[in-house]
PDB file of C-alpha atoms in Angstrom:
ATOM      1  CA  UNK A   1       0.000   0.000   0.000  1.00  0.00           C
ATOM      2  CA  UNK A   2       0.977   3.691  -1.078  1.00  0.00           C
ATOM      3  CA  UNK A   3       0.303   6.523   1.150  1.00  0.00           C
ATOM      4  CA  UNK A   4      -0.176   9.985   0.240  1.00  0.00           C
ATOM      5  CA  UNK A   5      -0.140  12.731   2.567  1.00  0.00           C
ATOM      6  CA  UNK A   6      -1.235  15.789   1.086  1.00  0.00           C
ATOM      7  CA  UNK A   7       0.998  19.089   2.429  1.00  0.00           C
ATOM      8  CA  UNK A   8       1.063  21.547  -0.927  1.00  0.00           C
ATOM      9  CA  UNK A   9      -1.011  24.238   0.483  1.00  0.00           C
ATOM     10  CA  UNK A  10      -0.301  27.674   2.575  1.00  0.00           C
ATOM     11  CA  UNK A  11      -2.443  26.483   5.365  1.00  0.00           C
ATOM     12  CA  UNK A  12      -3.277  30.271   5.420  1.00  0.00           C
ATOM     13  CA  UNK A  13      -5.980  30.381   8.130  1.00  0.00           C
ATOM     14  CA  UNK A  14      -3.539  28.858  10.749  1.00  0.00           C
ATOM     15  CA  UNK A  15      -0.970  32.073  10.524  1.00  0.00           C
ATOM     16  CA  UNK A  16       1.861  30.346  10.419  1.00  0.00           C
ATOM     17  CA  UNK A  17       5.254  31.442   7.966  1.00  0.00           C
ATOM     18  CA  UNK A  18       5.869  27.952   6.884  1.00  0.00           C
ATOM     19  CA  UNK A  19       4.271  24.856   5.867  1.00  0.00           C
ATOM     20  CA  UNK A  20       1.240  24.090   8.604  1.00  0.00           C
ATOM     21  CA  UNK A  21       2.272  20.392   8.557  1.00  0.00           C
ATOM     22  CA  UNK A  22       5.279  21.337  10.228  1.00  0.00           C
ATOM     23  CA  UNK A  23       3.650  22.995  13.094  1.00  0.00           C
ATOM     24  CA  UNK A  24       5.254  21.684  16.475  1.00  0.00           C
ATOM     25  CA  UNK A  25       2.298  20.293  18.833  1.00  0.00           C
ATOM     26  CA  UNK A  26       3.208  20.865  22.843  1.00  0.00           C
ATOM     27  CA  UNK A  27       5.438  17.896  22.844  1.00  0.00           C
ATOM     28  CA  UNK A  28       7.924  19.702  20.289  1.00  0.00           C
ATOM     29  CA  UNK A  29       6.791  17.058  17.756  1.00  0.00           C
ATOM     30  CA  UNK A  30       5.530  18.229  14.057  1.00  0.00           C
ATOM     31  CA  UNK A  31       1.940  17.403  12.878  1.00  0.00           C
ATOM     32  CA  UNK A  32       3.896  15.508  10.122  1.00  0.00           C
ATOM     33  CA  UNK A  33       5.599  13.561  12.774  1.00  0.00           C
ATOM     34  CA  UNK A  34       2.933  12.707  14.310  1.00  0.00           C
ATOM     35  CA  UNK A  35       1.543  11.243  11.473  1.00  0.00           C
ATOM     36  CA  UNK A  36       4.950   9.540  10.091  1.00  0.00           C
ATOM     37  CA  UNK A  37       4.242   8.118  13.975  1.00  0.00           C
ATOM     38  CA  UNK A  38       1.250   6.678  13.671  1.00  0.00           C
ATOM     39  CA  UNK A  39       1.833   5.569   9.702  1.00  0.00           C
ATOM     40  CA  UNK A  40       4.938   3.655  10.903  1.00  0.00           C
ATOM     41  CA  UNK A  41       3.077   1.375  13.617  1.00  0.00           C
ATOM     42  CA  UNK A  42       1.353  -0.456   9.882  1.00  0.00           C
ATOM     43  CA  UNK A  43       3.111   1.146   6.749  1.00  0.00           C
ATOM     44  CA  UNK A  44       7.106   0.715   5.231  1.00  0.00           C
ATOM     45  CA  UNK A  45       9.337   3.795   5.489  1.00  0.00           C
ATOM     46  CA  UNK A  46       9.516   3.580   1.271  1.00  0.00           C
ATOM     47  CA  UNK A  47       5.636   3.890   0.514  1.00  0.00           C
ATOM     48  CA  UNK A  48       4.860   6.627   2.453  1.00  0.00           C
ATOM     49  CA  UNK A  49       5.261   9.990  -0.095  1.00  0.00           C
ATOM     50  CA  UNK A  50       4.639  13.555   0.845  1.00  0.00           C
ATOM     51  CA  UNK A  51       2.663  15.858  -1.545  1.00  0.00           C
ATOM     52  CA  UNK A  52       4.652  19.538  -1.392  1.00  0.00           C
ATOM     53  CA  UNK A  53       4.382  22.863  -2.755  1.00  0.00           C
ATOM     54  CA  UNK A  54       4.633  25.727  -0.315  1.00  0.00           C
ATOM     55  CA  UNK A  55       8.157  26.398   0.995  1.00  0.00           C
ATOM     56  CA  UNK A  56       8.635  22.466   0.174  1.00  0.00           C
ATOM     57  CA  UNK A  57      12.238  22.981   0.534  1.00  0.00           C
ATOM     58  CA  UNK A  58      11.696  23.281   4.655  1.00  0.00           C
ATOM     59  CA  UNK A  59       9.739  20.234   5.032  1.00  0.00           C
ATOM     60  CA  UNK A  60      12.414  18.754   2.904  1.00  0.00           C
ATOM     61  CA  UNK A  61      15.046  20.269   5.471  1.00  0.00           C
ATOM     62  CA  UNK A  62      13.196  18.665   8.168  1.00  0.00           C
ATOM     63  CA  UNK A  63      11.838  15.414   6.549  1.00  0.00           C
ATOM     64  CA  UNK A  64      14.887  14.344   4.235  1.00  0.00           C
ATOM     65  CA  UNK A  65      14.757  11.073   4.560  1.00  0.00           C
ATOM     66  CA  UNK A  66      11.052  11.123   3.318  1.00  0.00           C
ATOM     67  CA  UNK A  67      10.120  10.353  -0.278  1.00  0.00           C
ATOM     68  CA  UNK A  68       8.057  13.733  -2.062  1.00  0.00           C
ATOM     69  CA  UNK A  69       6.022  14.418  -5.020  1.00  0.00           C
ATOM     70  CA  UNK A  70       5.629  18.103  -6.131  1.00  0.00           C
ATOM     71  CA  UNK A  71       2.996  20.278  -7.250  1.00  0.00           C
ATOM     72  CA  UNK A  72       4.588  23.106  -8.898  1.00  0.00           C
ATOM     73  CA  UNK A  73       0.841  24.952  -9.131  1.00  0.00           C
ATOM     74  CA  UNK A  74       0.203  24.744  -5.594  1.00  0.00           C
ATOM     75  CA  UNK A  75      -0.243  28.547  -5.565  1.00  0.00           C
ATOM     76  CA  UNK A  76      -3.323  28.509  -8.055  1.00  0.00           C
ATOM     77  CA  UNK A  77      -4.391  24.155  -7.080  1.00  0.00           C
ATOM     78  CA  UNK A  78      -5.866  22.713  -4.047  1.00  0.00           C
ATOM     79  CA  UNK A  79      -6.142  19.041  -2.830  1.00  0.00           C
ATOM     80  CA  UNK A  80      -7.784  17.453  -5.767  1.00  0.00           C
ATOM     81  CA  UNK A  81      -4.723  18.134  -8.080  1.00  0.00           C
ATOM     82  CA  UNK A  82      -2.236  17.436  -5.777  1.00  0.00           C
ATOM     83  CA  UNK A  83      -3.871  14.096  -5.000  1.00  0.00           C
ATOM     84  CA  UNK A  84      -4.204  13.640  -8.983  1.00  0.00           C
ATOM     85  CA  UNK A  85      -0.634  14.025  -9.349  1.00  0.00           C
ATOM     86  CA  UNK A  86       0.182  11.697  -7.052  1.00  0.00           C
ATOM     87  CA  UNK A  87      -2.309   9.217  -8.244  1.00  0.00           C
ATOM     88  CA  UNK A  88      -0.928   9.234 -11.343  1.00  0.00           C
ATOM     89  CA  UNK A  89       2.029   7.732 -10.144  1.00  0.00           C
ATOM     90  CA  UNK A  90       0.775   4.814  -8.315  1.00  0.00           C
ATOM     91  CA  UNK A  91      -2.309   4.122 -10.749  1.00  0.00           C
ATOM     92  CA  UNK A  92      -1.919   0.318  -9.927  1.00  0.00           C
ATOM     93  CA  UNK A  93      -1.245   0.279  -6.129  1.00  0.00           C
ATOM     94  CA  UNK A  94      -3.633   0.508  -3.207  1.00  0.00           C
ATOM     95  CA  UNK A  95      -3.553   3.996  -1.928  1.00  0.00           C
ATOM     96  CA  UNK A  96      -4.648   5.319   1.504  1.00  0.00           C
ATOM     97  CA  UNK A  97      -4.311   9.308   1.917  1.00  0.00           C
ATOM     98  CA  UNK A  98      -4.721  11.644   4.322  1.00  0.00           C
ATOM     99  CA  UNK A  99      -4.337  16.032   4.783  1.00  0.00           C
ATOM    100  CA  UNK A 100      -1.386  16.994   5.782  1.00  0.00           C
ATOM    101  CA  UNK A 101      -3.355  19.255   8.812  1.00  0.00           C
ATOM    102  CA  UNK A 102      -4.538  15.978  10.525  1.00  0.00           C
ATOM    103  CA  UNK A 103      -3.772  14.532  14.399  1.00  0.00           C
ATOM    104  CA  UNK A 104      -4.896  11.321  14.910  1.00  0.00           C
ATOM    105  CA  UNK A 105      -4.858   7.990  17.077  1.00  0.00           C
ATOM    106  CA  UNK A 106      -2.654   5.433  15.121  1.00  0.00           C
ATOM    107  CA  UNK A 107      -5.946   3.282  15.059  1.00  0.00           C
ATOM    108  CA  UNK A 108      -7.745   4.929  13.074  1.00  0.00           C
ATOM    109  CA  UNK A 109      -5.146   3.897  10.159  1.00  0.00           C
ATOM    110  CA  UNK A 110      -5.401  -0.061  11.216  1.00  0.00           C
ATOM    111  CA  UNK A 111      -9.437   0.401  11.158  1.00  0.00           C
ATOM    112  CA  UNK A 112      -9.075   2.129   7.194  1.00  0.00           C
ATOM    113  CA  UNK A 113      -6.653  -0.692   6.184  1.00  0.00           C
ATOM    114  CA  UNK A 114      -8.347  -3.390   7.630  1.00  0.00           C
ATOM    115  CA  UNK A 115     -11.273  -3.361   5.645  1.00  0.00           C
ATOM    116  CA  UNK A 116     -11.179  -4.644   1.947  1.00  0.00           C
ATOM    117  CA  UNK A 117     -12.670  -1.547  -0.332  1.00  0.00           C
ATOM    118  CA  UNK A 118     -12.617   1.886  -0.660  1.00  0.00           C
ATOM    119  CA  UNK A 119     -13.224   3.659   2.657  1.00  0.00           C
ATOM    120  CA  UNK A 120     -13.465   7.076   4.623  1.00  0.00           C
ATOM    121  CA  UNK A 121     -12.779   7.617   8.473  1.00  0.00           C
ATOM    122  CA  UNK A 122     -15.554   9.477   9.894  1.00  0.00           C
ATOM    123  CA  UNK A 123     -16.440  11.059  12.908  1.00  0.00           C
ATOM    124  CA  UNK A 124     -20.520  10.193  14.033  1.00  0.00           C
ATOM    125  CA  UNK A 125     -20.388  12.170  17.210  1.00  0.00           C
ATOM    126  CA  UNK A 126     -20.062  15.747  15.679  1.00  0.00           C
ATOM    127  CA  UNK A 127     -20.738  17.894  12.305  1.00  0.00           C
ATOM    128  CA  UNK A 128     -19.144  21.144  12.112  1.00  0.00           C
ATOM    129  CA  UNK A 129     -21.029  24.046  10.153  1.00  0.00           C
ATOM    130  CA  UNK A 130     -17.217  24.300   7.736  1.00  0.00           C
ATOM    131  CA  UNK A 131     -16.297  20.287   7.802  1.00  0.00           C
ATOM    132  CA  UNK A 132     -16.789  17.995   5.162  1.00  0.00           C
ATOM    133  CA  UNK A 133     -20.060  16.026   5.838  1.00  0.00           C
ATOM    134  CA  UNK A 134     -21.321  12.559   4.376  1.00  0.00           C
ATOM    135  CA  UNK A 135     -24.650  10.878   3.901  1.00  0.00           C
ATOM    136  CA  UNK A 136     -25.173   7.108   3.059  1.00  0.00           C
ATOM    137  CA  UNK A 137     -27.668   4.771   1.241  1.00  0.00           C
ATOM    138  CA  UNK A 138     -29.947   1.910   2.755  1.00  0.00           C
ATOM    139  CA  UNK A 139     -26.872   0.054   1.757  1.00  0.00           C
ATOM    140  CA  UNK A 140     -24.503   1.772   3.537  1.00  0.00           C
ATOM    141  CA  UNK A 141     -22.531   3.048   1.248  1.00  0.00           C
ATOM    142  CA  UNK A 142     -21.794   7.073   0.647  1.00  0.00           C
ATOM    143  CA  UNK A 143     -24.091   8.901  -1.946  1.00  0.00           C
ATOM    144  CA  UNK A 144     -22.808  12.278  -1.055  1.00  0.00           C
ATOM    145  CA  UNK A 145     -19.894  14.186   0.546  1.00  0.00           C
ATOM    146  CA  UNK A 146     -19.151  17.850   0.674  1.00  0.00           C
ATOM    147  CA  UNK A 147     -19.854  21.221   3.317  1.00  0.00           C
ATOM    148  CA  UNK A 148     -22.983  21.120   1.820  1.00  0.00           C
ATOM    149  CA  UNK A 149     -24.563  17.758   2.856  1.00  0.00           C
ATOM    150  CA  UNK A 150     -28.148  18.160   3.668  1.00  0.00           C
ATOM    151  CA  UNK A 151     -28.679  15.968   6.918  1.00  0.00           C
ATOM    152  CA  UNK A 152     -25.723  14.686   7.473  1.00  0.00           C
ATOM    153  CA  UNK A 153     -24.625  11.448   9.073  1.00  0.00           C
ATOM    154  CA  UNK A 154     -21.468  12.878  10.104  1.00  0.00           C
ATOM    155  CA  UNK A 155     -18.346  14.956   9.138  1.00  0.00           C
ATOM    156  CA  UNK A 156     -15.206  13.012   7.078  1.00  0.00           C
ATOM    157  CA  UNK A 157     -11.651  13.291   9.045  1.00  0.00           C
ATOM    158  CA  UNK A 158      -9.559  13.409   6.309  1.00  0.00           C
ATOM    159  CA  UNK A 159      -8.371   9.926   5.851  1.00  0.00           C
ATOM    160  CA  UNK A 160      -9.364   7.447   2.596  1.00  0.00           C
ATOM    161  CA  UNK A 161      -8.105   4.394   1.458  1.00  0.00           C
ATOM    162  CA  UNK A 162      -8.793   2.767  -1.615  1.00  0.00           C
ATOM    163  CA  UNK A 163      -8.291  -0.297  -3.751  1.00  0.00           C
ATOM    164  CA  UNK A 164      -5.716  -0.773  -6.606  1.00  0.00           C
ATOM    165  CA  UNK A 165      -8.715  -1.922  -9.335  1.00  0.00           C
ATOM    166  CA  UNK A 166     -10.889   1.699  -7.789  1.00  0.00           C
ATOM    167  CA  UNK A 167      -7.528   4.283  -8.556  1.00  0.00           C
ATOM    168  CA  UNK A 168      -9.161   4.993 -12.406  1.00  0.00           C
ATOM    169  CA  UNK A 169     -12.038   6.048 -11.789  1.00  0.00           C
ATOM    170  CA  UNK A 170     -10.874   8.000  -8.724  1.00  0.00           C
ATOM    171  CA  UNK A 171      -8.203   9.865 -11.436  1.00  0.00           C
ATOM    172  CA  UNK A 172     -10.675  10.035 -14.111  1.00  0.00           C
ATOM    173  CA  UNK A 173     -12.982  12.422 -11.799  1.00  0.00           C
ATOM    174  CA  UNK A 174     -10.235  14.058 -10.286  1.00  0.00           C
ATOM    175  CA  UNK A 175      -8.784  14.979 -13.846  1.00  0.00           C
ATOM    176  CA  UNK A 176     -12.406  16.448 -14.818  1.00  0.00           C
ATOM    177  CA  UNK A 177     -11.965  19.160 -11.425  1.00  0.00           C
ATOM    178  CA  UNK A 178     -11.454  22.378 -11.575  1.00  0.00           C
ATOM    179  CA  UNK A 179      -8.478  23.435  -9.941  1.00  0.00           C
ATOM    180  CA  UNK A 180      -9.664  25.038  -6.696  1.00  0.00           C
ATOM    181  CA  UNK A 181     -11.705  22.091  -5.644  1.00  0.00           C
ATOM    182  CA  UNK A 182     -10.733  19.747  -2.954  1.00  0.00           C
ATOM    183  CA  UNK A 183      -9.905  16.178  -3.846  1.00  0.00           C
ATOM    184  CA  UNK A 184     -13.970  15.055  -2.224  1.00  0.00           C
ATOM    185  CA  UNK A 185     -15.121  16.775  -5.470  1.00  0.00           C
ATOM    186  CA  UNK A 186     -12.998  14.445  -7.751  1.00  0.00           C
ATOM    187  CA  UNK A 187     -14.660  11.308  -4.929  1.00  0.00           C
ATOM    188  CA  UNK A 188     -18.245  12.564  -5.017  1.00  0.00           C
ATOM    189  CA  UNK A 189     -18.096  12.009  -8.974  1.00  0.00           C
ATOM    190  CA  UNK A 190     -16.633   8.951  -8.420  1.00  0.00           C
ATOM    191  CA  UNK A 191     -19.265   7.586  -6.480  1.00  0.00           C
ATOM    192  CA  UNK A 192     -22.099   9.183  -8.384  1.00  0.00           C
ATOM    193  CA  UNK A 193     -20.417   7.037 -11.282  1.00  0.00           C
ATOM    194  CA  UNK A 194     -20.077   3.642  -9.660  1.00  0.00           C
ATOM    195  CA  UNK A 195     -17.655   3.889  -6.445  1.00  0.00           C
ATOM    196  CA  UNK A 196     -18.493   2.393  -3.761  1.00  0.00           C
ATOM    197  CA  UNK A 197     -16.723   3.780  -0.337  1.00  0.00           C
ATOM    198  CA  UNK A 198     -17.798   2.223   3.061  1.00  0.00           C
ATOM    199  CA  UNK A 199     -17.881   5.180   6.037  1.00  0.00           C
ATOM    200  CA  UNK A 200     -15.666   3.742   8.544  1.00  0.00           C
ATOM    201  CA  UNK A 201     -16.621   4.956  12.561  1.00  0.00           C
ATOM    202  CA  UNK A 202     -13.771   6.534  14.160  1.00  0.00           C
ATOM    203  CA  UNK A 203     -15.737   8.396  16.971  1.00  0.00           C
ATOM    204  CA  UNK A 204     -14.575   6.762  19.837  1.00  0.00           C
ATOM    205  CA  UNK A 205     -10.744   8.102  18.913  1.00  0.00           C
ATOM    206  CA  UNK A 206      -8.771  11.077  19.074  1.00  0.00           C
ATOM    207  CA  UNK A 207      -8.516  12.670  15.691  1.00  0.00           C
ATOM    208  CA  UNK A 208      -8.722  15.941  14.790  1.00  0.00           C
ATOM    209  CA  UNK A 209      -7.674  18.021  11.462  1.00  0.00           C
ATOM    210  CA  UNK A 210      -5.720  22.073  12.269  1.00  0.00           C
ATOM    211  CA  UNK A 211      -6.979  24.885  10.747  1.00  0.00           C
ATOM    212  CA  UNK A 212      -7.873  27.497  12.631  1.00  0.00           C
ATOM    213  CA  UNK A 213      -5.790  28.056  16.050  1.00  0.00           C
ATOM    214  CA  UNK A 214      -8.310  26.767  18.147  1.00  0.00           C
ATOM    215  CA  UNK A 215      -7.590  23.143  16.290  1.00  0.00           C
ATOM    216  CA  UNK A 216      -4.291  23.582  17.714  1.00  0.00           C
ATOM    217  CA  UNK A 217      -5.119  24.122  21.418  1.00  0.00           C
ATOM    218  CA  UNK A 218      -7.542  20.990  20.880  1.00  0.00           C
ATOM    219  CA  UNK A 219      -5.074  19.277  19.413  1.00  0.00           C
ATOM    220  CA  UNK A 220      -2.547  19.710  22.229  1.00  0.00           C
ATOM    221  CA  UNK A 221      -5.455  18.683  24.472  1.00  0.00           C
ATOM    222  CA  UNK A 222      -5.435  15.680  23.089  1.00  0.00           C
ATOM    223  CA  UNK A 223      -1.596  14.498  23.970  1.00  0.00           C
ATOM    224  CA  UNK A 224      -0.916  13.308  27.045  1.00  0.00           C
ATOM    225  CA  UNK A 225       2.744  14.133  28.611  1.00  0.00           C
ATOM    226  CA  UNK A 226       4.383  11.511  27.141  1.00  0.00           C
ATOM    227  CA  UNK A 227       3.954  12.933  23.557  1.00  0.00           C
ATOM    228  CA  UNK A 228       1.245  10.179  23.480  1.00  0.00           C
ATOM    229  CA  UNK A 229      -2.393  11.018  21.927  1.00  0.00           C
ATOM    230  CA  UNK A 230      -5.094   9.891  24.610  1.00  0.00           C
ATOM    231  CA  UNK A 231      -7.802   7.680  24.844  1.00  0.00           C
ATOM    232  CA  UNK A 232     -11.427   9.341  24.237  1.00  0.00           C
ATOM    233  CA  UNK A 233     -12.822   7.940  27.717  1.00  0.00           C
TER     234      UNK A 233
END
């Protein structure tokens, strides 16, 4: 399995003069850290690549071990052709991918690879007014996902993995975007067409995605002082 963590953008509503997935958390850890962290616990060193744009060259300072895929347009692009250009590389692999903004309990990435098709880690127990929100069929499967969900089931987190024989149609919708939508516009499509993407219940674990600086202070609410994110109980 391939994973794709998706770091191009400014990250503009956080403040901060360099790339937000380097932001340090209260334990002096990075968000990317923690999420090279939790990736490690399940996924090789080698198939984990970073999407960059934005000052890349400091997350490369930081990170240069890590393996990186650029998107030269980041400036004008958002997440649905940075995930595109990344897809294109690995059009025959499983994929799981996640925002680079994103602090989360190293389960939730067992629950997403455990399961057999194309899923999304969601979060039951809340929907924010500004968060990506789902709905499902009688089957269980998603029909919709975007802010503007009518009734909502509950908000996405962020994190999506899906099957090797599913990456087509995935790129075919994504390459149809315009290039200010985010990468659920491209999966929305998809599923209108045919995908078929199980919501997978993370509610009961930490997981939260940084935007505004209130996300931080959550954030840092949610690591213990070990550097170690807590259980929700």
């Amino acid at each position: 399995m391939i994973v794709i963590i998706l770091a191009a953008g400014r990250g503009t509503r956080l403040g901060k003069p360099f790339p937000k997935t380097l932001t340090n958390l209260k334990d002096g850890k990075s968000i990317l850290l923690h999420q090279l962290d939790g990736l490690y616990k399940y996924i090789r060193r080698d198939n984990i690549f970073v999407v960059v744009g934005y000052k890349k060259e400091l997350i490369k300072q930081v990170f240069p071990d890590l393996h990186y895929i650029n998107n030269d347009r980041y400036n004008v692009t958002n997440t649905s052709q940075s995930l595109l250009i990344a897809l294109n590389q690995f059009p025959k692999k499983d994929i799981l991918w996640l925002n680079g903004d994103i602090v989360y309990d190293h389960r939730v990435i067992k629950r997403l690879i455990s399961t057999p098709n194309s899923s999304m880690a969601v979060n039951t127990a809340k929907v924010g007014d500004e968060e990506v929100k789902y709905r499902t069929n009688k089957s269980g499967y998603i029909i919709e996902i975007s802010k503007e969900v009518k009734k909502p089931e509950g908000e996405s987190v962020g994190i999506h993995k899906i099957p090797a024989n599913e990456v087509p149609i995935l790129i075919k919708y994504l390459s149809v975007c315009k290039d200010q939508d985010y990468f659920e516009k491209g999966l929305e499509m998809a599923i209108q067409n045919g995908l078929k993407v199980t919501p997978i219940d993370i509610s009961d674990l930490n997981c939260i995605e940084i935007d505004f600086p209130e996300d931080l202070d959550a954030a840092n609410n949610m690591i213990d002082d070990k550097g170690i994110i807590k259980d929700l109980r």
